[in-house]
Amino acid sequence: MLELAQDIGLLFERWQVPLPQKRAILFYIARSGNTSRPAEFIEAVAQSLSTDREVIMTIAQQLEKIGFEKGIKQGMKASARNIARQLLLSGMEPAQVCQITQLSAAELAQLVDSPND
């Protein structure tokens, strides 16, 4: 998808696409398109624009921030699961493990059922 970024930017320029439509199209591509790095894609589109470049770059920054925050949350959840697994293996009561790790009883049960997660 990244290889199409410059062409999309050129089409935006040629057709004089209004800013709200540019934003909508780029958000759609970022969410639904076949790209693993949506922020990088949007930055590449912005590089070929003569107008609205700053606004488009802001979209890319927003997507990077969302991805970063999502990664942090996933990492914290994985750490909580690892800690819970170790606490359970050391013999701590499941209710205490839930309280300490803030995992639900259902999440704890999944750890017990599939210890290799």
XYZ file of N, CA and C in Angstrom:
351
model
N 0.817 -1.189 0.000
C 0.000 0.000 0.000
C 0.864 1.257 0.000
N 2.025 1.168 0.634
C 2.906 2.335 0.733
C 3.325 2.847 -0.646
N 3.457 1.931 -1.600
C 3.874 2.341 -2.936
C 2.816 3.185 -3.649
N 1.580 3.167 -3.175
C 0.509 3.963 -3.778
C 0.376 5.351 -3.154
N 1.095 5.612 -2.103
C 0.932 6.860 -1.358
C 1.172 8.092 -2.227
N 2.236 8.092 -2.988
C 2.540 9.260 -3.816
C 1.460 9.465 -4.869
N 0.985 8.371 -5.479
C -0.074 8.480 -6.485
C -1.357 9.042 -5.883
N -1.682 8.610 -4.681
C -2.884 9.125 -4.016
C -2.727 10.617 -3.751
N -1.556 11.019 -3.291
C -1.301 12.444 -3.077
C -1.437 13.250 -4.359
N -0.910 12.717 -5.455
C -1.015 13.410 -6.741
C -2.467 13.514 -7.197
N -3.242 12.465 -6.982
C -4.665 12.516 -7.334
C -5.408 13.542 -6.482
N -5.071 13.611 -5.203
C -5.676 14.636 -4.345
C -5.419 16.024 -4.929
N -4.196 16.254 -5.382
C -3.830 17.554 -5.943
C -4.548 17.803 -7.267
N -4.517 16.825 -8.146
C -5.094 16.987 -9.480
C -6.599 17.227 -9.406
N -7.275 16.481 -8.555
C -8.736 16.593 -8.458
C -9.168 17.659 -7.458
N -8.243 18.292 -6.808
C -8.513 19.323 -5.809
C -9.543 18.841 -4.783
N -9.222 17.717 -4.184
C -10.105 17.116 -3.181
C -10.138 18.018 -1.953
N -11.342 18.378 -1.483
C -11.439 19.214 -0.277
C -10.867 18.493 0.947
N -10.382 19.271 1.893
C -9.737 18.718 3.082
C -10.601 17.697 3.832
N -11.893 17.959 4.071
C -12.682 16.945 4.802
C -12.715 15.588 4.095
N -12.771 15.607 2.767
C -12.761 14.343 2.029
C -11.387 13.675 2.089
N -10.329 14.481 2.036
C -8.983 13.909 2.171
C -8.859 13.184 3.507
N -9.304 13.871 4.553
C -9.224 13.272 5.892
C -10.015 11.971 5.951
N -11.234 12.000 5.417
C -12.087 10.810 5.454
C -11.453 9.654 4.687
N -10.920 9.949 3.520
C -10.296 8.904 2.703
C -9.074 8.327 3.418
N -8.246 9.192 3.970
C -7.035 8.715 4.639
C -7.354 7.911 5.895
N -8.342 8.349 6.673
C -8.741 7.565 7.841
C -9.287 6.207 7.410
N -10.072 6.193 6.331
C -10.614 4.926 5.838
C -9.484 3.986 5.418
N -8.543 4.501 4.653
C -7.416 3.672 4.209
C -6.608 3.180 5.404
N -6.376 4.060 6.368
C -5.587 3.681 7.545
C -6.270 2.575 8.337
N -7.576 2.637 8.448
C -8.310 1.643 9.236
C -8.596 0.364 8.457
N -8.907 0.501 7.164
C -9.384 -0.651 6.395
C -8.410 -1.129 5.331
N -7.434 -0.314 5.020
C -6.513 -0.659 3.949
C -5.537 -1.750 4.342
N -4.832 -2.222 3.356
C -3.871 -3.298 3.562
C -2.498 -2.692 3.852
N -2.387 -2.010 4.980
C -1.109 -1.425 5.364
C -0.834 -1.716 6.833
N 0.360 -2.152 7.105
C 0.726 -2.456 8.491
C 1.257 -1.212 9.209
N 1.568 -0.162 8.441
C 2.098 1.078 9.021
C 1.292 2.271 8.501
N 0.065 2.446 9.007
C -0.793 3.509 8.466
C -0.214 4.909 8.631
N 0.454 5.193 9.733
C 1.010 6.535 9.930
C 2.080 6.832 8.880
N 2.913 5.856 8.594
C 3.956 6.034 7.579
C 3.334 6.250 6.200
N 2.255 5.530 5.918
C 1.543 5.686 4.650
C 1.012 7.117 4.510
N 0.364 7.611 5.559
C -0.221 8.952 5.504
C 0.870 10.013 5.384
N 1.994 9.812 6.053
C 3.116 10.746 5.911
C 3.607 10.774 4.468
N 3.650 9.612 3.826
C 4.092 9.542 2.435
C 3.110 10.268 1.515
N 1.812 10.145 1.788
C 0.815 10.888 1.007
C 1.047 12.385 1.198
N 1.257 12.802 2.425
C 1.429 14.226 2.732
C 2.641 14.813 2.019
N 3.691 14.028 1.836
C 4.905 14.534 1.195
C 4.645 14.992 -0.234
N 3.656 14.386 -0.907
C 3.391 14.755 -2.297
C 2.336 15.853 -2.429
N 1.855 16.381 -1.315
C 0.838 17.433 -1.347
C 1.478 18.814 -1.276
N 0.882 19.752 -2.003
C 1.344 21.137 -1.888
C 0.463 21.923 -0.915
N -0.748 21.439 -0.673
C -1.648 22.086 0.288
C -2.078 21.070 1.336
N -2.471 21.552 2.479
C -3.005 20.715 3.565
C -1.986 19.728 4.132
N -0.715 19.922 3.827
C 0.308 18.982 4.291
C 0.346 18.895 5.815
N 0.257 20.044 6.488
C 0.336 20.053 7.954
C -0.824 19.291 8.579
N -2.022 19.472 8.017
C -3.201 18.785 8.555
C -3.065 17.278 8.364
N -2.590 16.877 7.209
C -2.422 15.449 6.924
C -1.346 14.860 7.834
N -0.280 15.605 8.078
C 0.759 15.123 8.988
C 0.205 14.968 10.400
N -0.725 15.837 10.792
C -1.360 15.721 12.104
C -2.132 14.411 12.208
N -2.785 14.014 11.134
C -3.494 12.726 11.122
C -2.501 11.599 11.363
N -1.368 11.652 10.691
C -0.347 10.613 10.867
C 0.138 10.573 12.312
N 0.335 11.738 12.904
C 0.783 11.786 14.299
C -0.273 11.219 15.237
N -1.544 11.495 14.952
C -2.628 10.948 15.774
C -2.643 9.426 15.694
N -2.452 8.894 14.490
C -2.437 7.439 14.328
C -1.251 6.813 15.048
N -0.094 7.465 14.995
C 1.071 6.951 15.715
C 0.813 6.927 17.215
N 0.193 7.979 17.723
C -0.102 8.058 19.156
C -1.080 6.959 19.560
N -2.111 6.739 18.747
C -3.085 5.682 19.036
C -2.391 4.328 19.056
N -1.540 4.082 18.076
C -0.812 2.813 18.021
C 0.121 2.639 19.199
N 0.800 3.696 19.578
C 1.715 3.653 20.713
C 0.957 3.345 21.996
N -0.161 4.049 22.214
C -0.950 3.833 23.427
C -1.534 2.421 23.463
N -1.958 1.937 22.308
C -2.502 0.577 22.236
C -1.414 -0.439 22.575
N -0.207 -0.209 22.074
C 0.908 -1.102 22.372
C 1.259 -1.114 23.849
N 1.211 0.053 24.468
C 1.489 0.128 25.909
C 0.448 -0.666 26.684
N -0.830 -0.492 26.336
C -1.899 -1.216 27.033
C -1.735 -2.721 26.865
N -1.399 -3.161 25.647
C -1.204 -4.591 25.409
C -0.027 -5.115 26.219
N 1.038 -4.345 26.286
C 2.206 -4.758 27.058
C 1.914 -4.846 28.545
N 1.149 -3.894 29.046
C 0.796 -3.920 30.466
C -0.098 -5.117 30.779
N -1.012 -5.430 29.879
C -1.908 -6.568 30.087
C -1.107 -7.874 30.052
N -0.164 -7.982 29.129
C 0.673 -9.179 29.053
C 1.507 -9.329 30.320
N 2.025 -8.220 30.838
C 2.794 -8.271 32.085
C 1.924 -8.716 33.246
N 0.704 -8.206 33.304
C -0.216 -8.603 34.377
C -0.507 -10.100 34.303
N -0.672 -10.622 33.092
C -0.917 -12.070 32.938
C 0.294 -12.883 33.385
N 1.492 -12.425 33.028
C 2.705 -13.138 33.443
C 2.870 -13.127 34.957
N 2.624 -11.985 35.560
C 2.716 -11.888 37.019
C 1.674 -12.789 37.667
N 0.459 -12.760 37.144
C -0.613 -13.601 37.696
C -0.244 -15.074 37.603
N 0.306 -15.468 36.473
C 0.708 -16.870 36.291
C 1.736 -17.268 37.355
N 2.727 -16.400 37.580
C 3.759 -16.690 38.575
C 3.182 -16.736 39.992
N 2.277 -15.829 40.291
C 1.652 -15.830 41.617
C 0.840 -17.103 41.837
N 0.113 -17.525 40.817
C -0.665 -18.764 40.935
C 0.251 -19.968 41.124
N 1.357 -19.986 40.369
C 2.309 -21.098 40.491
C 2.965 -21.132 41.867
N 3.083 -19.970 42.496
C 3.689 -19.931 43.828
C 2.688 -20.276 44.931
N 1.428 -20.512 44.528
C 0.433 -20.956 45.495
C -0.489 -19.881 46.035
N -0.432 -18.701 45.506
C -1.305 -17.631 45.996
C -2.755 -17.916 45.596
N -3.669 -17.509 46.441
C -5.098 -17.696 46.194
C -5.534 -16.888 44.964
N -6.363 -17.478 44.098
C -6.821 -16.764 42.900
C -7.486 -15.417 43.189
N -8.251 -15.320 44.269
C -8.906 -14.045 44.594
C -7.871 -12.955 44.859
N -6.794 -13.310 45.533
C -5.726 -12.340 45.799
C -5.012 -11.957 44.507
N -4.803 -12.949 43.647
C -4.134 -12.687 42.370
C -4.969 -11.709 41.545
N -6.285 -11.906 41.528
C -7.177 -10.986 40.810
C -7.061 -9.576 41.371
N -7.023 -9.481 42.680
C -6.950 -8.172 43.326
C -5.625 -7.474 43.006
N -4.541 -8.203 43.047
C -3.215 -7.620 42.823
C -3.011 -7.222 41.364
N -3.392 -8.119 40.439
C -3.123 -7.886 39.017
C -4.240 -7.151 38.296
N -5.382 -7.025 38.949
C -6.569 -6.406 38.359
C -7.071 -7.161 37.133
N -6.790 -8.456 37.085
C -7.358 -9.321 36.057
C -8.681 -9.865 36.575
N -9.589 -10.154 35.654
C -10.871 -10.724 36.060
C -10.697 -12.213 36.351
N -11.693 -12.781 37.007
C -11.662 -14.218 37.295
C -11.648 -15.017 35.998
N -12.346 -14.533 34.983
C -12.363 -15.221 33.686
C -10.974 -15.206 33.044
N -10.282 -14.065 33.134
C -8.927 -13.986 32.583
C -7.983 -14.911 33.336
N -8.162 -14.998 34.634
C -7.350 -15.893 35.451
C -7.607 -17.344 35.071
N -8.875 -17.670 34.847
C -9.235 -19.034 34.449
C -8.585 -19.398 33.120
N -8.497 -18.450 32.209
C -7.832 -18.711 30.931
C -6.354 -19.018 31.139
N -5.733 -18.343 32.087
C -4.322 -18.612 32.379
C -4.134 -20.031 32.885
N -5.068 -20.478 33.704
C -4.988 -21.825 34.263
C -5.217 -22.859 33.166
N -6.163 -22.563 32.259
C -6.494 -23.502 31.184
C -5.417 -23.575 30.109
N -4.754 -22.465 29.832
C -3.707 -22.443 28.799
C -2.474 -21.736 29.345
N -1.647 -22.445 30.086
C -0.508 -21.817 30.761
C 0.594 -21.313 29.836
N 0.555 -21.623 28.559
C 1.636 -21.216 27.653
C 1.336 -19.943 26.893
N 0.344 -19.164 27.302
C 0.012 -17.906 26.616
C 1.099 -16.894 26.738
